[in-house]
Amino acid sequence: VQTCTWAPTTTLRAKLFRKGDPSLATTVDQTELMQAGGGSELTAAFQESVGALDGLIDNLLVPQRWYGTANNGPSSFDVFAMSTLFAACTTKMKIISAIHPGFTLPAVVAKWGATMDRLSGGRWGINVVSGWKVSEFASFGADLVSHDDRYARSAEFIDILRRAWSSESVAYQGEYYSVDDLIIDPGPLGELEVFQGGQSEAAMEMGAKHSDWMFLNGGSPEKIEGIITQVRKRAANEGREVRFAVTASPVCRSTDKAAWNEIDTMVGAIDWDAVNSRRKMTDSVGMWSDWDSKLAALDMNEGYATGLIGSPDTILTKVEELKEIGVGMLHLSLGDPAFNRHVLPHLHAV
């Protein structure tokens, strides 16, 4: 099982818990991750935190958010600049840059990505994010189209990227994008690896036809297996295979009871007003669908609902079960020291 985690590009973690609850100190970081400073001190802090993961984590997902700290959203640094920095301070992990079609032209990303691929020694991939927060588009002057049309636009985006990376010259005329005599030189070292999120009908269709990996929100094995089965059937009709990563926020303790006691404390501190506020600001189908689930409400991508909760042996058994239903990567939150110490080093053996 491969591993992935979020890159530390945010300056303020989104809060879904009541402010100032001291009982959450060991499980939920409600403080600022860094001050908005700059220069060598800030660069060194990023290099140290990411460098410590190199060789331990297989993939680093560099997020891109546009809307600052409004409506529970994390304030974050730019994905292009941060991806370049993280590639420079690592030698082993793949750097996956989350990039939104509609905000950036595919030919520009093809050029930048080919350069990243060269500089990193073939360690770059893209997470094509179709977008779920509608106010981001207006704020940055990007074209907002309907939910399903955003996935159609992303499909064209990926198509141009793949052609640009594999052809000497590309001419393309689509509904959303067009290029004429596009040449990427120097080209990349290898083939493009495409990740995507979403689990709506439109997302599954795009994944089956265009992507290599799908990032899924957390959830029960039944929910996850259902999505995997649907996408695999569609991909088989296209003569393709798709792999799957699932979000997971672990809570590891010496016993299962102790871990679940921790969860009960967290559930008791949920700020349901914050959860409902976030629900109203999303234009998403399929993801964040289980709004009444207390486990799903504990974090932003339903990671606790995946159920990596308990003793080290219990968690490793759960990982085995996820692998059996088709999960090839865990997209992990690394905020639990016991998990990082007692479970993380053993995941590659699963």
Short mmCIF file of C-alpha atoms in Angstrom, two decimals:
data_model
loop_
_atom_site.label_atom_id
_atom_site.label_comp_id
_atom_site.label_asym_id
_atom_site.label_seq_id
_atom_site.Cartn_x
_atom_site.Cartn_y
_atom_site.Cartn_z
CA VAL A 1 0.00 0.00 0.00
CA GLN A 2 1.39 3.38 -1.01
CA THR A 3 1.20 6.40 1.26
CA CYS A 4 0.44 10.06 0.66
CA THR A 5 -0.01 13.10 2.85
CA TRP A 6 -0.86 16.77 2.49
CA ALA A 7 2.02 19.16 2.04
CA PRO A 8 2.27 21.74 4.86
CA THR A 9 1.32 24.76 2.77
CA THR A 10 -1.46 26.12 5.00
CA THR A 11 -0.96 28.82 7.59
CA LEU A 12 -4.20 28.17 9.45
CA ARG A 13 -5.96 24.84 9.82
CA ALA A 14 -9.69 24.85 9.15
CA LYS A 15 -11.69 24.45 12.35
CA LEU A 16 -14.67 22.15 12.76
CA PHE A 17 -14.40 22.07 16.55
CA ARG A 18 -15.43 24.39 19.33
CA LYS A 19 -12.68 26.87 20.00
CA GLY A 20 -10.47 26.41 23.00
CA ASP A 21 -11.47 22.88 23.98
CA PRO A 22 -8.38 21.69 25.95
CA SER A 23 -9.36 18.02 25.69
CA LEU A 24 -8.45 18.05 21.98
CA ALA A 25 -4.87 19.16 22.47
CA THR A 26 -3.33 15.78 21.58
CA THR A 27 -5.46 15.04 18.53
CA VAL A 28 -6.48 18.28 16.85
CA ASP A 29 -4.07 21.10 16.17
CA GLN A 30 -6.15 24.26 16.46
CA THR A 31 -3.21 26.64 16.46
CA GLU A 32 -1.57 28.49 13.63
CA LEU A 33 0.90 26.20 11.88
CA MET A 34 3.20 29.08 11.10
CA GLN A 35 3.24 32.83 11.19
CA ALA A 36 3.05 34.67 7.89
CA GLY A 37 6.75 35.47 7.91
CA GLY A 38 9.13 35.14 5.02
CA GLY A 39 12.67 34.67 3.82
CA SER A 40 15.15 31.99 4.77
CA GLU A 41 13.49 31.15 8.09
CA LEU A 42 10.18 30.31 6.42
CA THR A 43 11.90 28.37 3.63
CA ALA A 44 13.94 26.39 6.15
CA ALA A 45 10.82 25.49 8.14
CA PHE A 46 9.17 24.06 5.04
CA GLN A 47 12.30 22.20 3.99
CA GLU A 48 12.72 20.66 7.43
CA SER A 49 9.11 19.49 7.75
CA VAL A 50 8.95 17.96 4.27
CA GLY A 51 12.49 16.63 4.27
CA ALA A 52 11.67 14.55 7.35
CA LEU A 53 9.02 12.71 5.32
CA ASP A 54 11.25 11.92 2.33
CA GLY A 55 11.66 8.15 2.12
CA LEU A 56 8.91 7.59 4.70
CA ILE A 57 5.96 8.84 2.62
CA ASP A 58 5.66 7.93 -1.07
CA ASN A 59 3.65 10.93 -2.29
CA LEU A 60 3.23 14.54 -1.20
CA LEU A 61 0.00 16.21 -2.33
CA VAL A 62 0.46 19.97 -2.62
CA PRO A 63 -2.98 21.62 -2.31
CA GLN A 64 -4.24 24.79 -3.93
CA ARG A 65 -6.90 26.90 -2.29
CA TRP A 66 -7.80 30.34 -3.52
CA TYR A 67 -10.20 31.79 -0.98
CA GLY A 68 -8.09 32.65 2.06
CA THR A 69 -9.51 31.94 5.50
CA ALA A 70 -13.18 32.60 4.76
CA ASN A 71 -15.81 30.00 5.62
CA ASN A 72 -13.53 27.55 7.43
CA GLY A 73 -11.04 27.45 4.60
CA PRO A 74 -7.30 27.27 5.19
CA SER A 75 -5.10 30.13 4.08
CA SER A 76 -2.40 28.64 1.87
CA PHE A 77 0.64 29.40 -0.23
CA ASP A 78 0.64 28.93 -4.02
CA VAL A 79 0.88 25.40 -5.39
CA PHE A 80 3.38 26.16 -8.16
CA ALA A 81 5.94 27.84 -5.91
CA MET A 82 5.52 25.29 -3.11
CA SER A 83 5.76 22.29 -5.45
CA THR A 84 9.06 23.60 -6.76
CA LEU A 85 10.40 24.12 -3.24
CA PHE A 86 9.36 20.63 -2.11
CA ALA A 87 10.88 18.99 -5.16
CA ALA A 88 14.15 20.76 -4.43
CA CYS A 89 14.35 19.56 -0.81
CA THR A 90 13.46 15.89 -1.48
CA THR A 91 14.95 13.06 -3.54
CA LYS A 92 12.49 10.18 -3.23
CA MET A 93 8.85 11.16 -2.84
CA LYS A 94 6.59 12.09 -5.75
CA ILE A 95 5.34 15.68 -5.72
CA ILE A 96 1.67 15.83 -6.76
CA SER A 97 0.48 19.35 -7.55
CA ALA A 98 -3.23 20.11 -7.24
CA ILE A 99 -4.16 22.36 -10.16
CA HIS A 100 -7.57 23.75 -11.11
CA PRO A 101 -8.65 23.85 -14.77
CA GLY A 102 -10.46 27.11 -15.31
CA PHE A 103 -7.77 29.01 -13.41
CA THR A 104 -4.76 27.97 -15.53
CA LEU A 105 -4.32 27.04 -19.19
CA PRO A 106 -3.36 23.41 -19.86
CA ALA A 107 -0.51 24.31 -22.21
CA VAL A 108 1.07 26.48 -19.51
CA VAL A 109 0.79 23.63 -16.99
CA ALA A 110 2.20 21.18 -19.56
CA LYS A 111 5.30 23.37 -19.93
CA TRP A 112 5.73 23.96 -16.20
CA GLY A 113 5.08 20.29 -15.40
CA ALA A 114 7.62 19.08 -17.94
CA THR A 115 10.20 21.33 -16.32
CA MET A 116 9.22 20.04 -12.87
CA ASP A 117 9.52 16.48 -14.11
CA ARG A 118 13.03 17.15 -15.39
CA LEU A 119 14.20 18.96 -12.28
CA SER A 120 12.79 16.34 -9.92
CA GLY A 121 14.10 13.34 -11.84
CA GLY A 122 10.64 12.14 -12.91
CA ARG A 123 8.96 12.70 -9.53
CA TRP A 124 6.12 15.01 -10.55
CA GLY A 125 2.41 14.26 -10.98
CA ILE A 126 -0.76 16.33 -11.21
CA ASN A 127 -3.99 16.25 -9.23
CA VAL A 128 -6.59 17.77 -11.55
CA VAL A 129 -9.13 19.51 -9.31
CA SER A 130 -12.36 20.42 -11.07
CA GLY A 131 -13.41 22.68 -8.18
CA TRP A 132 -16.20 22.60 -5.62
CA LYS A 133 -16.26 26.08 -4.05
CA VAL A 134 -18.03 28.39 -6.45
CA SER A 135 -16.93 31.71 -4.90
CA GLU A 136 -13.29 30.89 -5.71
CA PHE A 137 -13.99 31.26 -9.40
CA ALA A 138 -15.52 34.73 -9.11
CA SER A 139 -12.81 35.93 -6.74
CA PHE A 140 -10.05 35.15 -9.24
CA GLY A 141 -11.93 35.91 -12.43
CA ALA A 142 -12.09 32.27 -13.54
CA ASP A 143 -14.96 30.93 -15.63
CA LEU A 144 -17.50 29.02 -13.53
CA VAL A 145 -19.43 26.37 -15.40
CA SER A 146 -21.86 23.77 -14.06
CA HIS A 147 -20.69 20.83 -11.95
CA ASP A 148 -20.68 18.28 -14.76
CA ASP A 149 -19.24 20.76 -17.24
CA ARG A 150 -16.32 21.36 -14.88
CA TYR A 151 -15.43 17.68 -15.25
CA ALA A 152 -15.81 17.90 -19.02
CA ARG A 153 -13.42 20.86 -18.98
CA SER A 154 -10.98 18.87 -16.82
CA ALA A 155 -11.11 15.99 -19.29
CA GLU A 156 -9.99 18.33 -22.09
CA PHE A 157 -7.30 19.73 -19.79
CA ILE A 158 -5.90 16.23 -19.20
CA ASP A 159 -6.15 15.35 -22.87
CA ILE A 160 -4.00 18.32 -23.85
CA LEU A 161 -1.48 17.58 -21.10
CA ARG A 162 -1.04 13.97 -22.19
CA ARG A 163 -0.71 14.89 -25.87
CA ALA A 164 1.76 17.65 -25.10
CA TRP A 165 3.91 15.24 -23.11
CA SER A 166 3.88 12.50 -25.75
CA SER A 167 3.85 14.34 -29.11
CA GLU A 168 6.28 16.60 -30.93
CA SER A 169 3.51 19.03 -31.80
CA VAL A 170 -0.13 19.28 -30.71
CA ALA A 171 -3.12 20.87 -32.41
CA TYR A 172 -6.34 20.62 -30.40
CA GLN A 173 -9.75 22.21 -30.69
CA GLY A 174 -12.17 21.52 -27.86
CA GLU A 175 -15.17 23.18 -26.28
CA TYR A 176 -13.10 24.75 -23.50
CA TYR A 177 -9.51 24.78 -24.73
CA SER A 178 -7.62 24.96 -27.97
CA VAL A 179 -3.93 24.92 -28.90
CA ASP A 180 -2.16 25.26 -32.22
CA ASP A 181 1.29 23.81 -32.86
CA LEU A 182 2.00 23.33 -29.16
CA ILE A 183 5.57 22.14 -28.64
CA ILE A 184 6.98 21.28 -25.20
CA ASP A 185 10.77 21.35 -25.39
CA PRO A 186 12.60 20.26 -23.31
CA GLY A 187 10.05 17.56 -22.76
CA PRO A 188 9.49 15.47 -19.63
CA LEU A 189 11.49 12.41 -18.64
CA GLY A 190 8.52 10.05 -18.40
CA GLU A 191 4.79 9.65 -18.78
CA LEU A 192 2.34 11.90 -17.00
CA GLU A 193 0.61 10.45 -13.92
CA VAL A 194 -2.82 12.01 -13.39
CA PHE A 195 -4.72 12.05 -10.10
CA GLN A 196 -8.20 13.43 -9.49
CA GLY A 197 -10.78 13.79 -6.76
CA GLY A 198 -14.55 13.48 -6.82
CA GLN A 199 -16.95 10.58 -6.65
CA SER A 200 -20.01 11.85 -8.50
CA GLU A 201 -21.18 10.29 -11.76
CA ALA A 202 -19.25 12.91 -13.73
CA ALA A 203 -16.12 12.35 -11.63
CA MET A 204 -16.28 8.58 -12.04
CA GLU A 205 -16.74 8.94 -15.77
CA MET A 206 -13.73 11.23 -16.06
CA GLY A 207 -11.66 8.94 -13.87
CA ALA A 208 -12.49 5.88 -15.94
CA LYS A 209 -11.55 7.61 -19.20
CA HIS A 210 -8.70 9.94 -18.30
CA SER A 211 -7.06 9.55 -14.86
CA ASP A 212 -4.59 7.09 -13.35
CA TRP A 213 -5.64 7.55 -9.73
CA MET A 214 -8.78 8.71 -7.94
CA PHE A 215 -8.56 10.36 -4.53
CA LEU A 216 -11.66 9.32 -2.59
CA ASN A 217 -13.02 10.83 0.58
CA GLY A 218 -13.08 8.50 3.56
CA GLY A 219 -15.98 6.26 4.42
CA SER A 220 -17.08 2.74 5.21
CA PRO A 221 -15.65 -0.21 3.27
CA GLU A 222 -19.03 -0.66 1.62
CA LYS A 223 -19.09 2.92 0.37
CA ILE A 224 -15.49 2.81 -0.86
CA GLU A 225 -15.86 -0.58 -2.54
CA GLY A 226 -19.00 0.58 -4.30
CA ILE A 227 -17.21 3.50 -5.92
CA ILE A 228 -14.20 1.38 -6.85
CA THR A 229 -16.41 -1.26 -8.46
CA GLN A 230 -18.28 1.32 -10.54
CA VAL A 231 -15.13 3.02 -11.79
CA ARG A 232 -13.40 -0.26 -12.58
CA LYS A 233 -16.31 -1.39 -14.74
CA ARG A 234 -16.31 1.88 -16.66
CA ALA A 235 -12.52 1.84 -17.05
CA ALA A 236 -12.59 -1.74 -18.34
CA ASN A 237 -14.98 -0.62 -21.08
CA GLU A 238 -12.32 1.93 -22.08
CA GLY A 239 -9.52 -0.64 -21.94
CA ARG A 240 -8.01 1.15 -18.96
CA GLU A 241 -7.18 0.55 -15.30
CA VAL A 242 -7.59 3.07 -12.50
CA ARG A 243 -6.08 2.97 -9.01
CA PHE A 244 -7.57 4.39 -5.84
CA ALA A 245 -6.38 6.41 -2.86
CA VAL A 246 -8.58 6.88 0.22
CA THR A 247 -8.40 9.65 2.80
CA ALA A 248 -7.69 8.40 6.31
CA SER A 249 -7.23 10.24 9.62
CA PRO A 250 -5.86 7.68 12.08
CA VAL A 251 -6.22 7.54 15.86
CA CYS A 252 -3.81 4.97 17.28
CA ARG A 253 -3.72 4.06 20.97
CA SER A 254 -2.53 1.05 22.97
CA THR A 255 -6.05 -0.42 22.98
CA ASP A 256 -9.12 -0.09 20.79
CA LYS A 257 -11.10 1.23 23.76
CA ALA A 258 -8.62 4.03 24.39
CA ALA A 259 -8.75 5.07 20.74
CA TRP A 260 -12.52 5.15 20.65
CA ASN A 261 -12.61 7.12 23.91
CA GLU A 262 -10.51 9.69 22.09
CA ILE A 263 -12.98 9.72 19.20
CA ASP A 264 -15.90 10.16 21.61
CA THR A 265 -14.19 13.22 23.07
CA MET A 266 -13.69 14.68 19.60
CA VAL A 267 -17.28 13.99 18.55
CA GLY A 268 -18.50 15.76 21.68
CA ALA A 269 -16.62 18.89 20.65
CA ILE A 270 -17.88 19.13 17.05
CA ASP A 271 -18.98 22.62 16.09
CA TRP A 272 -22.04 21.71 14.03
CA ASP A 273 -22.54 25.32 12.99
CA ALA A 274 -19.12 25.20 11.32
CA VAL A 275 -19.93 21.87 9.68
CA ASN A 276 -23.23 23.17 8.33
CA SER A 277 -21.57 26.38 7.12
CA ARG A 278 -19.12 24.32 5.12
CA ARG A 279 -21.94 22.23 3.71
CA LYS A 280 -23.64 25.34 2.34
CA MET A 281 -20.53 26.60 0.56
CA THR A 282 -19.87 23.42 -1.44
CA ASP A 283 -21.06 22.73 -4.95
CA SER A 284 -20.19 19.06 -4.89
CA VAL A 285 -21.99 15.85 -5.73
CA GLY A 286 -20.99 12.57 -4.13
CA MET A 287 -18.29 13.96 -1.86
CA TRP A 288 -19.22 15.09 1.66
CA SER A 289 -22.55 13.33 1.19
CA ASP A 290 -22.77 11.79 4.66
CA TRP A 291 -23.28 15.04 6.54
CA ASP A 292 -25.05 13.43 9.51
CA SER A 293 -22.23 11.00 10.25
CA LYS A 294 -20.32 12.08 13.34
CA LEU A 295 -17.12 10.40 12.16
CA ALA A 296 -17.40 12.05 8.75
CA ALA A 297 -17.88 15.44 10.40
CA LEU A 298 -14.64 15.25 12.36
CA ASP A 299 -12.44 16.50 9.53
CA MET A 300 -12.61 18.13 6.13
CA ASN A 301 -12.41 15.01 3.94
CA GLU A 302 -14.18 12.39 6.07
CA GLY A 303 -10.88 10.77 6.97
CA TYR A 304 -11.95 9.48 10.38
CA ALA A 305 -14.86 7.67 8.72
CA THR A 306 -12.33 5.35 7.04
CA GLY A 307 -11.89 3.79 10.46
CA LEU A 308 -8.15 3.63 11.11
CA ILE A 309 -8.99 3.76 14.80
CA GLY A 310 -7.67 1.42 17.48
CA SER A 311 -4.51 -0.40 18.44
CA PRO A 312 -1.67 -0.80 15.93
CA ASP A 313 -2.75 -4.37 15.14
CA THR A 314 -6.37 -3.31 14.64
CA ILE A 315 -5.37 -0.52 12.28
CA LEU A 316 -3.09 -2.78 10.23
CA THR A 317 -5.92 -5.29 9.91
CA LYS A 318 -8.17 -2.49 8.66
CA VAL A 319 -5.54 -1.52 6.09
CA GLU A 320 -5.45 -5.13 4.88
CA GLU A 321 -9.23 -4.99 4.41
CA LEU A 322 -8.98 -1.77 2.44
CA LYS A 323 -6.33 -3.28 0.21
CA GLU A 324 -8.57 -6.28 -0.47
CA ILE A 325 -11.36 -4.04 -1.81
CA GLY A 326 -8.98 -2.23 -4.15
CA VAL A 327 -7.38 0.63 -2.20
CA GLY A 328 -3.80 1.11 -3.39
CA MET A 329 -2.89 4.24 -1.45
CA LEU A 330 -3.74 5.81 1.89
CA HIS A 331 -3.99 9.60 1.83
CA LEU A 332 -3.05 10.13 5.45
CA SER A 333 -3.28 12.83 8.04
CA LEU A 334 -0.08 12.56 10.08
CA GLY A 335 -1.31 14.34 13.20
CA ASP A 336 -1.29 11.25 15.41
CA PRO A 337 2.22 10.55 16.79
CA ALA A 338 1.38 7.00 17.90
CA PHE A 339 0.23 6.08 14.39
CA ASN A 340 3.35 7.62 12.86
CA ARG A 341 5.56 5.67 15.25
CA HIS A 342 3.83 2.28 15.47
CA VAL A 343 1.91 1.85 12.19
CA LEU A 344 3.29 4.06 9.41
CA PRO A 345 6.63 2.19 9.08
CA HIS A 346 4.75 -1.08 8.46
CA LEU A 347 2.35 0.05 5.73
CA HIS A 348 4.62 -0.79 2.80
CA ALA A 349 4.58 -4.40 3.95
CA VAL A 350 0.80 -4.62 3.66
#
